[in-house]
Amino acid sequence: MAPPKTTAPKEPLKILMLHGYTQSGPLFHSKTRALEKALTKALPTHIIHFSYPTGPIRLDPADIPGYNWTSDNNEEPEPAFGWWRRKDLPSPTANGEMEIVYTGLQDGLDRIAETIKTEGPFDGVIGFSQGACAAAMVASLLEPGRRESFASAADAPDVAPMERFPSSFHPFHNEGNPQAQLKFAIIYSGFAAPGTRYSKFYEPLLTTPTLHFLGTLDGVVEEARSRTLTDRCEKAREAVHPGGHFLPSQRPWLDAAVGFVRECLEKDKNGGGEGGGGKREEEEGVEDMDVPF
């Protein structure tokens, strides 16, 4: 009599989900159910856990694009949050020039670090819009050697304060900490933080495999702005969909995300290898858009 077949235990797969500007963790969860379902169905050998933290910056009605609130308006806006606020402030290193500053970014990264500490370790990250920019930052901060890169910049006399490595991410680089470099990052309508203040997030280039979704009709984060981030990722792939500023839930785009995650996990299981596509040629620069994040 043949021995009974044993079922191999399912492997845990933890994915960090970062919402966009004016959203929240629960709201982002409601918008990613199709993606969750597709990943869960396609990876039956894994127990997938999705974590949806909410950004620490509670936004005022004035921070919400397109919302016109008056005292006569009886409807209060839904709670809206961000990982930071974008402001144009005088540059401390240039006479009379202005620079884009992400106020509250340290608090946003601290919130994410706390989520990694309490709900991780994570295998990958998925982010939308401002959350996609944050996702790339998180992937960068968890890469080997990134802390040293920040430290070398901090020795420069004109370095901006936020270019120092966030203290909340130091423990993840200590020996024995279970949080390793992420296996993948999926970026929906993402962009790079502009200017030299945040350059060490991207210098050297990110080595985490990334998949970038760009919408040809996205009027909030245009393709050129999204490519400021893809150009800073060594193993970047692009999926261009004919839509706007949202997560595409049609089958081709779900299949692209699922296939990318499956490939990254397989390469990690087999000992790594060159993930994603190679570095593309440099795109022409684009002026900063007048957006609040």
PDB file of N, CA, C and O in Angstrom, residues 40-106:
ATOM      1  N   THR A  40      -3.586  35.856  -5.087  1.00  0.00           N
ATOM      2  CA  THR A  40      -3.909  34.708  -4.235  1.00  0.00           C
ATOM      3  C   THR A  40      -4.212  33.473  -5.073  1.00  0.00           C
ATOM      4  O   THR A  40      -3.767  32.354  -4.752  1.00  0.00           O
ATOM      5  N   LYS A  41      -4.951  33.663  -6.156  1.00  0.00           N
ATOM      6  CA  LYS A  41      -5.311  32.533  -7.016  1.00  0.00           C
ATOM      7  C   LYS A  41      -4.099  31.986  -7.769  1.00  0.00           C
ATOM      8  O   LYS A  41      -3.965  30.775  -7.960  1.00  0.00           O
ATOM      9  N   ALA A  42      -3.204  32.881  -8.187  1.00  0.00           N
ATOM     10  CA  ALA A  42      -2.057  32.465  -8.999  1.00  0.00           C
ATOM     11  C   ALA A  42      -0.921  31.862  -8.187  1.00  0.00           C
ATOM     12  O   ALA A  42      -0.038  31.216  -8.755  1.00  0.00           O
ATOM     13  N   LEU A  43      -0.928  32.075  -6.880  1.00  0.00           N
ATOM     14  CA  LEU A  43       0.159  31.587  -6.025  1.00  0.00           C
ATOM     15  C   LEU A  43      -0.419  30.683  -4.939  1.00  0.00           C
ATOM     16  O   LEU A  43      -0.372  31.009  -3.750  1.00  0.00           O
ATOM     17  N   PRO A  44      -0.950  29.515  -5.320  1.00  0.00           N
ATOM     18  CA  PRO A  44      -1.626  28.652  -4.339  1.00  0.00           C
ATOM     19  C   PRO A  44      -0.682  28.011  -3.328  1.00  0.00           C
ATOM     20  O   PRO A  44      -1.141  27.496  -2.311  1.00  0.00           O
ATOM     21  N   THR A  45       0.624  28.046  -3.594  1.00  0.00           N
ATOM     22  CA  THR A  45       1.573  27.456  -2.651  1.00  0.00           C
ATOM     23  C   THR A  45       2.003  28.446  -1.576  1.00  0.00           C
ATOM     24  O   THR A  45       2.887  28.138  -0.779  1.00  0.00           O
ATOM     25  N   HIS A  46       1.406  29.629  -1.586  1.00  0.00           N
ATOM     26  CA  HIS A  46       1.756  30.661  -0.615  1.00  0.00           C
ATOM     27  C   HIS A  46       0.525  31.080   0.191  1.00  0.00           C
ATOM     28  O   HIS A  46      -0.595  31.074  -0.321  1.00  0.00           O
ATOM     29  N   ILE A  47       0.770  31.454   1.423  1.00  0.00           N
ATOM     30  CA  ILE A  47      -0.229  32.149   2.228  1.00  0.00           C
ATOM     31  C   ILE A  47       0.131  33.624   2.166  1.00  0.00           C
ATOM     32  O   ILE A  47       1.158  34.053   2.716  1.00  0.00           O
ATOM     33  N   ILE A  48      -0.690  34.395   1.480  1.00  0.00           N
ATOM     34  CA  ILE A  48      -0.351  35.797   1.224  1.00  0.00           C
ATOM     35  C   ILE A  48      -1.021  36.699   2.259  1.00  0.00           C
ATOM     36  O   ILE A  48      -2.217  36.589   2.520  1.00  0.00           O
ATOM     37  N   HIS A  49      -0.219  37.562   2.830  1.00  0.00           N
ATOM     38  CA  HIS A  49      -0.728  38.552   3.781  1.00  0.00           C
ATOM     39  C   HIS A  49      -0.427  39.939   3.236  1.00  0.00           C
ATOM     40  O   HIS A  49       0.723  40.261   2.920  1.00  0.00           O
ATOM     41  N   PHE A  50      -1.461  40.761   3.091  1.00  0.00           N
ATOM     42  CA  PHE A  50      -1.331  42.128   2.607  1.00  0.00           C
ATOM     43  C   PHE A  50      -1.491  43.083   3.792  1.00  0.00           C
ATOM     44  O   PHE A  50      -2.468  42.992   4.538  1.00  0.00           O
ATOM     45  N   SER A  51      -0.550  43.981   3.956  1.00  0.00           N
ATOM     46  CA  SER A  51      -0.604  44.962   5.047  1.00  0.00           C
ATOM     47  C   SER A  51      -0.868  46.351   4.465  1.00  0.00           C
ATOM     48  O   SER A  51      -0.164  46.789   3.549  1.00  0.00           O
ATOM     49  N   TYR A  52      -1.859  47.034   5.025  1.00  0.00           N
ATOM     50  CA  TYR A  52      -2.296  48.333   4.519  1.00  0.00           C
ATOM     51  C   TYR A  52      -2.171  49.407   5.600  1.00  0.00           C
ATOM     52  O   TYR A  52      -3.160  49.794   6.221  1.00  0.00           O
ATOM     53  N   PRO A  53      -0.983  49.920   5.832  1.00  0.00           N
ATOM     54  CA  PRO A  53      -0.878  51.017   6.796  1.00  0.00           C
ATOM     55  C   PRO A  53      -1.476  52.302   6.218  1.00  0.00           C
ATOM     56  O   PRO A  53      -1.624  52.449   5.005  1.00  0.00           O
ATOM     57  N   THR A  54      -1.811  53.220   7.095  1.00  0.00           N
ATOM     58  CA  THR A  54      -2.327  54.531   6.696  1.00  0.00           C
ATOM     59  C   THR A  54      -1.282  55.588   7.010  1.00  0.00           C
ATOM     60  O   THR A  54      -0.668  55.573   8.082  1.00  0.00           O
ATOM     61  N   GLY A  55      -1.066  56.492   6.074  1.00  0.00           N
ATOM     62  CA  GLY A  55      -0.090  57.557   6.281  1.00  0.00           C
ATOM     63  C   GLY A  55      -0.410  58.396   7.504  1.00  0.00           C
ATOM     64  O   GLY A  55      -1.577  58.567   7.868  1.00  0.00           O
ATOM     65  N   PRO A  56       0.615  58.950   8.152  1.00  0.00           N
ATOM     66  CA  PRO A  56       0.396  59.689   9.409  1.00  0.00           C
ATOM     67  C   PRO A  56      -0.061  61.129   9.215  1.00  0.00           C
ATOM     68  O   PRO A  56      -0.450  61.787  10.180  1.00  0.00           O
ATOM     69  N   ILE A  57      -0.039  61.628   7.984  1.00  0.00           N
ATOM     70  CA  ILE A  57      -0.381  63.026   7.741  1.00  0.00           C
ATOM     71  C   ILE A  57      -1.881  63.134   7.467  1.00  0.00           C
ATOM     72  O   ILE A  57      -2.363  62.714   6.405  1.00  0.00           O
ATOM     73  N   ARG A  58      -2.640  63.667   8.423  1.00  0.00           N
ATOM     74  CA  ARG A  58      -4.072  63.888   8.230  1.00  0.00           C
ATOM     75  C   ARG A  58      -4.238  65.171   7.415  1.00  0.00           C
ATOM     76  O   ARG A  58      -3.792  66.249   7.815  1.00  0.00           O
ATOM     77  N   LEU A  59      -4.876  65.043   6.255  1.00  0.00           N
ATOM     78  CA  LEU A  59      -4.979  66.157   5.335  1.00  0.00           C
ATOM     79  C   LEU A  59      -6.208  67.002   5.632  1.00  0.00           C
ATOM     80  O   LEU A  59      -7.260  66.499   6.016  1.00  0.00           O
ATOM     81  N   ASP A  60      -6.063  68.302   5.435  1.00  0.00           N
ATOM     82  CA  ASP A  60      -7.167  69.237   5.550  1.00  0.00           C
ATOM     83  C   ASP A  60      -7.903  69.317   4.214  1.00  0.00           C
ATOM     84  O   ASP A  60      -7.347  68.951   3.170  1.00  0.00           O
ATOM     85  N   PRO A  61      -9.156  69.809   4.215  1.00  0.00           N
ATOM     86  CA  PRO A  61      -9.863  69.969   2.941  1.00  0.00           C
ATOM     87  C   PRO A  61      -9.073  70.765   1.908  1.00  0.00           C
ATOM     88  O   PRO A  61      -9.128  70.467   0.714  1.00  0.00           O
ATOM     89  N   ALA A  62      -8.317  71.748   2.367  1.00  0.00           N
ATOM     90  CA  ALA A  62      -7.541  72.564   1.430  1.00  0.00           C
ATOM     91  C   ALA A  62      -6.421  71.772   0.768  1.00  0.00           C
ATOM     92  O   ALA A  62      -5.912  72.174  -0.284  1.00  0.00           O
ATOM     93  N   ASP A  63      -6.022  70.653   1.371  1.00  0.00           N
ATOM     94  CA  ASP A  63      -4.963  69.834   0.797  1.00  0.00           C
ATOM     95  C   ASP A  63      -5.470  68.906  -0.306  1.00  0.00           C
ATOM     96  O   ASP A  63      -4.671  68.316  -1.032  1.00  0.00           O
ATOM     97  N   ILE A  64      -6.793  68.768  -0.414  1.00  0.00           N
ATOM     98  CA  ILE A  64      -7.373  67.789  -1.324  1.00  0.00           C
ATOM     99  C   ILE A  64      -7.668  68.450  -2.660  1.00  0.00           C
ATOM    100  O   ILE A  64      -8.482  69.370  -2.737  1.00  0.00           O
ATOM    101  N   PRO A  65      -7.005  68.019  -3.721  1.00  0.00           N
ATOM    102  CA  PRO A  65      -7.233  68.653  -5.028  1.00  0.00           C
ATOM    103  C   PRO A  65      -8.689  68.530  -5.473  1.00  0.00           C
ATOM    104  O   PRO A  65      -9.303  67.465  -5.384  1.00  0.00           O
ATOM    105  N   GLY A  66      -9.249  69.645  -5.939  1.00  0.00           N
ATOM    106  CA  GLY A  66     -10.599  69.627  -6.493  1.00  0.00           C
ATOM    107  C   GLY A  66     -11.711  69.684  -5.475  1.00  0.00           C
ATOM    108  O   GLY A  66     -12.892  69.711  -5.857  1.00  0.00           O
ATOM    109  N   TYR A  67     -11.369  69.721  -4.185  1.00  0.00           N
ATOM    110  CA  TYR A  67     -12.426  69.773  -3.171  1.00  0.00           C
ATOM    111  C   TYR A  67     -12.631  71.215  -2.727  1.00  0.00           C
ATOM    112  O   TYR A  67     -11.716  71.861  -2.209  1.00  0.00           O
ATOM    113  N   ASN A  68     -13.821  71.726  -2.949  1.00  0.00           N
ATOM    114  CA  ASN A  68     -14.161  73.089  -2.561  1.00  0.00           C
ATOM    115  C   ASN A  68     -15.089  73.048  -1.354  1.00  0.00           C
ATOM    116  O   ASN A  68     -16.287  72.801  -1.478  1.00  0.00           O
ATOM    117  N   TRP A  69     -14.532  73.292  -0.189  1.00  0.00           N
ATOM    118  CA  TRP A  69     -15.309  73.203   1.043  1.00  0.00           C
ATOM    119  C   TRP A  69     -15.622  74.593   1.554  1.00  0.00           C
ATOM    120  O   TRP A  69     -14.771  75.490   1.577  1.00  0.00           O
ATOM    121  N   THR A  70     -16.869  74.807   1.974  1.00  0.00           N
ATOM    122  CA  THR A  70     -17.273  76.056   2.602  1.00  0.00           C
ATOM    123  C   THR A  70     -18.030  75.732   3.878  1.00  0.00           C
ATOM    124  O   THR A  70     -18.465  74.592   4.100  1.00  0.00           O
ATOM    125  N   SER A  71     -18.220  76.736   4.702  1.00  0.00           N
ATOM    126  CA  SER A  71     -18.930  76.522   5.966  1.00  0.00           C
ATOM    127  C   SER A  71     -20.389  76.156   5.736  1.00  0.00           C
ATOM    128  O   SER A  71     -21.055  75.611   6.612  1.00  0.00           O
ATOM    129  N   ASP A  72     -20.887  76.462   4.521  1.00  0.00           N
ATOM    130  CA  ASP A  72     -22.275  76.125   4.192  1.00  0.00           C
ATOM    131  C   ASP A  72     -22.412  74.688   3.699  1.00  0.00           C
ATOM    132  O   ASP A  72     -23.529  74.208   3.505  1.00  0.00           O
ATOM    133  N   ASN A  73     -21.284  74.045   3.507  1.00  0.00           N
ATOM    134  CA  ASN A  73     -21.309  72.673   2.998  1.00  0.00           C
ATOM    135  C   ASN A  73     -21.553  71.718   4.168  1.00  0.00           C
ATOM    136  O   ASN A  73     -20.770  71.641   5.106  1.00  0.00           O
ATOM    137  N   ASN A  74     -22.661  71.010   4.107  1.00  0.00           N
ATOM    138  CA  ASN A  74     -23.019  70.108   5.200  1.00  0.00           C
ATOM    139  C   ASN A  74     -22.264  68.787   5.160  1.00  0.00           C
ATOM    140  O   ASN A  74     -22.275  68.046   6.142  1.00  0.00           O
ATOM    141  N   GLU A  75     -21.625  68.484   4.039  1.00  0.00           N
ATOM    142  CA  GLU A  75     -20.928  67.211   3.900  1.00  0.00           C
ATOM    143  C   GLU A  75     -19.453  67.373   4.264  1.00  0.00           C
ATOM    144  O   GLU A  75     -18.738  68.145   3.648  1.00  0.00           O
ATOM    145  N   GLU A  76     -19.055  66.659   5.287  1.00  0.00           N
ATOM    146  CA  GLU A  76     -17.647  66.649   5.655  1.00  0.00           C
ATOM    147  C   GLU A  76     -16.904  65.705   4.712  1.00  0.00           C
ATOM    148  O   GLU A  76     -17.428  64.656   4.337  1.00  0.00           O
ATOM    149  N   PRO A  77     -15.686  66.062   4.297  1.00  0.00           N
ATOM    150  CA  PRO A  77     -14.936  65.166   3.413  1.00  0.00           C
ATOM    151  C   PRO A  77     -14.545  63.884   4.132  1.00  0.00           C
ATOM    152  O   PRO A  77     -14.418  63.852   5.362  1.00  0.00           O
ATOM    153  N   GLU A  78     -14.396  62.820   3.370  1.00  0.00           N
ATOM    154  CA  GLU A  78     -13.921  61.574   3.944  1.00  0.00           C
ATOM    155  C   GLU A  78     -12.507  61.779   4.495  1.00  0.00           C
ATOM    156  O   GLU A  78     -11.740  62.584   3.963  1.00  0.00           O
ATOM    157  N   PRO A  79     -12.145  61.095   5.584  1.00  0.00           N
ATOM    158  CA  PRO A  79     -10.784  61.232   6.106  1.00  0.00           C
ATOM    159  C   PRO A  79      -9.752  60.937   5.029  1.00  0.00           C
ATOM    160  O   PRO A  79      -9.853  59.937   4.314  1.00  0.00           O
ATOM    161  N   ALA A  80      -8.807  61.823   4.888  1.00  0.00           N
ATOM    162  CA  ALA A  80      -7.789  61.703   3.840  1.00  0.00           C
ATOM    163  C   ALA A  80      -6.410  61.830   4.473  1.00  0.00           C
ATOM    164  O   ALA A  80      -6.194  62.651   5.371  1.00  0.00           O
ATOM    165  N   PHE A  81      -5.480  61.043   3.960  1.00  0.00           N
ATOM    166  CA  PHE A  81      -4.145  60.985   4.559  1.00  0.00           C
ATOM    167  C   PHE A  81      -3.073  60.978   3.479  1.00  0.00           C
ATOM    168  O   PHE A  81      -3.335  60.700   2.309  1.00  0.00           O
ATOM    169  N   GLY A  82      -1.881  61.295   3.897  1.00  0.00           N
ATOM    170  CA  GLY A  82      -0.728  61.251   2.996  1.00  0.00           C
ATOM    171  C   GLY A  82       0.494  60.801   3.756  1.00  0.00           C
ATOM    172  O   GLY A  82       0.505  60.724   4.998  1.00  0.00           O
ATOM    173  N   TRP A  83       1.532  60.504   3.002  1.00  0.00           N
ATOM    174  CA  TRP A  83       2.816  60.130   3.610  1.00  0.00           C
ATOM    175  C   TRP A  83       3.687  61.353   3.843  1.00  0.00           C
ATOM    176  O   TRP A  83       4.634  61.313   4.613  1.00  0.00           O
ATOM    177  N   TRP A  84       3.359  62.447   3.147  1.00  0.00           N
ATOM    178  CA  TRP A  84       4.025  63.735   3.333  1.00  0.00           C
ATOM    179  C   TRP A  84       3.201  64.794   2.609  1.00  0.00           C
ATOM    180  O   TRP A  84       2.266  64.488   1.869  1.00  0.00           O
ATOM    181  N   ARG A  85       3.560  66.072   2.848  1.00  0.00           N
ATOM    182  CA  ARG A  85       3.016  67.186   2.075  1.00  0.00           C
ATOM    183  C   ARG A  85       4.141  67.778   1.239  1.00  0.00           C
ATOM    184  O   ARG A  85       5.276  67.885   1.692  1.00  0.00           O
ATOM    185  N   ARG A  86       3.796  68.167   0.044  1.00  0.00           N
ATOM    186  CA  ARG A  86       4.782  68.823  -0.825  1.00  0.00           C
ATOM    187  C   ARG A  86       4.691  70.335  -0.657  1.00  0.00           C
ATOM    188  O   ARG A  86       3.603  70.921  -0.735  1.00  0.00           O
ATOM    189  N   LYS A  87       5.847  70.965  -0.447  1.00  0.00           N
ATOM    190  CA  LYS A  87       5.898  72.416  -0.337  1.00  0.00           C
ATOM    191  C   LYS A  87       7.086  72.948  -1.119  1.00  0.00           C
ATOM    192  O   LYS A  87       8.121  72.289  -1.235  1.00  0.00           O
ATOM    193  N   ASP A  88       6.934  74.149  -1.652  1.00  0.00           N
ATOM    194  CA  ASP A  88       8.029  74.847  -2.310  1.00  0.00           C
ATOM    195  C   ASP A  88       8.626  75.825  -1.309  1.00  0.00           C
ATOM    196  O   ASP A  88       7.970  76.799  -0.900  1.00  0.00           O
ATOM    197  N   LEU A  89       9.862  75.583  -0.909  1.00  0.00           N
ATOM    198  CA  LEU A  89      10.511  76.385   0.119  1.00  0.00           C
ATOM    199  C   LEU A  89      11.841  76.916  -0.394  1.00  0.00           C
ATOM    200  O   LEU A  89      12.449  76.328  -1.307  1.00  0.00           O
ATOM    201  N   PRO A  90      12.336  78.018   0.186  1.00  0.00           N
ATOM    202  CA  PRO A  90      13.648  78.523  -0.224  1.00  0.00           C
ATOM    203  C   PRO A  90      14.733  77.486   0.043  1.00  0.00           C
ATOM    204  O   PRO A  90      14.769  76.853   1.092  1.00  0.00           O
ATOM    205  N   SER A  91      15.601  77.315  -0.920  1.00  0.00           N
ATOM    206  CA  SER A  91      16.685  76.343  -0.771  1.00  0.00           C
ATOM    207  C   SER A  91      17.731  76.869   0.198  1.00  0.00           C
ATOM    208  O   SER A  91      18.132  78.037   0.110  1.00  0.00           O
ATOM    209  N   PRO A  92      18.199  76.020   1.147  1.00  0.00           N
ATOM    210  CA  PRO A  92      19.232  76.477   2.083  1.00  0.00           C
ATOM    211  C   PRO A  92      20.619  76.552   1.448  1.00  0.00           C
ATOM    212  O   PRO A  92      21.542  77.085   2.039  1.00  0.00           O
ATOM    213  N   THR A  93      20.768  76.036   0.232  1.00  0.00           N
ATOM    214  CA  THR A  93      22.092  75.987  -0.399  1.00  0.00           C
ATOM    215  C   THR A  93      22.162  76.802  -1.680  1.00  0.00           C
ATOM    216  O   THR A  93      23.160  76.750  -2.380  1.00  0.00           O
ATOM    217  N   ALA A  94      21.090  77.526  -2.027  1.00  0.00           N
ATOM    218  CA  ALA A  94      21.096  78.322  -3.257  1.00  0.00           C
ATOM    219  C   ALA A  94      20.404  79.651  -2.995  1.00  0.00           C
ATOM    220  O   ALA A  94      19.302  79.686  -2.463  1.00  0.00           O
ATOM    221  N   ASN A  95      21.063  80.736  -3.401  1.00  0.00           N
ATOM    222  CA  ASN A  95      20.528  82.071  -3.138  1.00  0.00           C
ATOM    223  C   ASN A  95      19.278  82.335  -3.960  1.00  0.00           C
ATOM    224  O   ASN A  95      19.310  82.344  -5.193  1.00  0.00           O
ATOM    225  N   GLY A  96      18.172  82.587  -3.269  1.00  0.00           N
ATOM    226  CA  GLY A  96      16.951  82.976  -3.933  1.00  0.00           C
ATOM    227  C   GLY A  96      16.214  81.874  -4.659  1.00  0.00           C
ATOM    228  O   GLY A  96      15.149  82.128  -5.214  1.00  0.00           O
ATOM    229  N   GLU A  97      16.739  80.680  -4.698  1.00  0.00           N
ATOM    230  CA  GLU A  97      16.081  79.608  -5.429  1.00  0.00           C
ATOM    231  C   GLU A  97      15.134  78.835  -4.513  1.00  0.00           C
ATOM    232  O   GLU A  97      15.327  78.769  -3.303  1.00  0.00           O
ATOM    233  N   MET A  98      14.113  78.253  -5.127  1.00  0.00           N
ATOM    234  CA  MET A  98      13.152  77.452  -4.389  1.00  0.00           C
ATOM    235  C   MET A  98      13.403  75.976  -4.670  1.00  0.00           C
ATOM    236  O   MET A  98      13.931  75.612  -5.726  1.00  0.00           O
ATOM    237  N   GLU A  99      13.046  75.148  -3.719  1.00  0.00           N
ATOM    238  CA  GLU A  99      13.152  73.706  -3.927  1.00  0.00           C
ATOM    239  C   GLU A  99      11.911  73.022  -3.382  1.00  0.00           C
ATOM    240  O   GLU A  99      11.229  73.538  -2.498  1.00  0.00           O
ATOM    241  N   ILE A 100      11.629  71.854  -3.942  1.00  0.00           N
ATOM    242  CA  ILE A 100      10.498  71.055  -3.480  1.00  0.00           C
ATOM    243  C   ILE A 100      10.922  70.289  -2.240  1.00  0.00           C
ATOM    244  O   ILE A 100      11.946  69.594  -2.242  1.00  0.00           O
ATOM    245  N   VAL A 101      10.139  70.427  -1.169  1.00  0.00           N
ATOM    246  CA  VAL A 101      10.440  69.755   0.090  1.00  0.00           C
ATOM    247  C   VAL A 101       9.226  68.918   0.486  1.00  0.00           C
ATOM    248  O   VAL A 101       8.085  69.401   0.432  1.00  0.00           O
ATOM    249  N   TYR A 102       9.481  67.699   0.871  1.00  0.00           N
ATOM    250  CA  TYR A 102       8.422  66.808   1.351  1.00  0.00           C
ATOM    251  C   TYR A 102       8.353  66.918   2.872  1.00  0.00           C
ATOM    252  O   TYR A 102       9.057  66.205   3.592  1.00  0.00           O
ATOM    253  N   THR A 103       7.525  67.819   3.352  1.00  0.00           N
ATOM    254  CA  THR A 103       7.408  68.007   4.798  1.00  0.00           C
ATOM    255  C   THR A 103       6.633  66.829   5.401  1.00  0.00           C
ATOM    256  O   THR A 103       5.607  66.406   4.870  1.00  0.00           O
ATOM    257  N   GLY A 104       7.139  66.315   6.508  1.00  0.00           N
ATOM    258  CA  GLY A 104       6.510  65.170   7.150  1.00  0.00           C
ATOM    259  C   GLY A 104       6.995  63.836   6.624  1.00  0.00           C
ATOM    260  O   GLY A 104       6.504  62.785   7.056  1.00  0.00           O
ATOM    261  N   LEU A 105       7.960  63.845   5.704  1.00  0.00           N
ATOM    262  CA  LEU A 105       8.444  62.583   5.136  1.00  0.00           C
ATOM    263  C   LEU A 105       9.030  61.673   6.204  1.00  0.00           C
ATOM    264  O   LEU A 105       8.830  60.450   6.167  1.00  0.00           O
ATOM    265  N   GLN A 106       9.737  62.249   7.165  1.00  0.00           N
ATOM    266  CA  GLN A 106      10.308  61.434   8.229  1.00  0.00           C
ATOM    267  C   GLN A 106       9.212  60.684   8.985  1.00  0.00           C
ATOM    268  O   GLN A 106       9.347  59.492   9.287  1.00  0.00           O
TER     269      GLN A 106
END
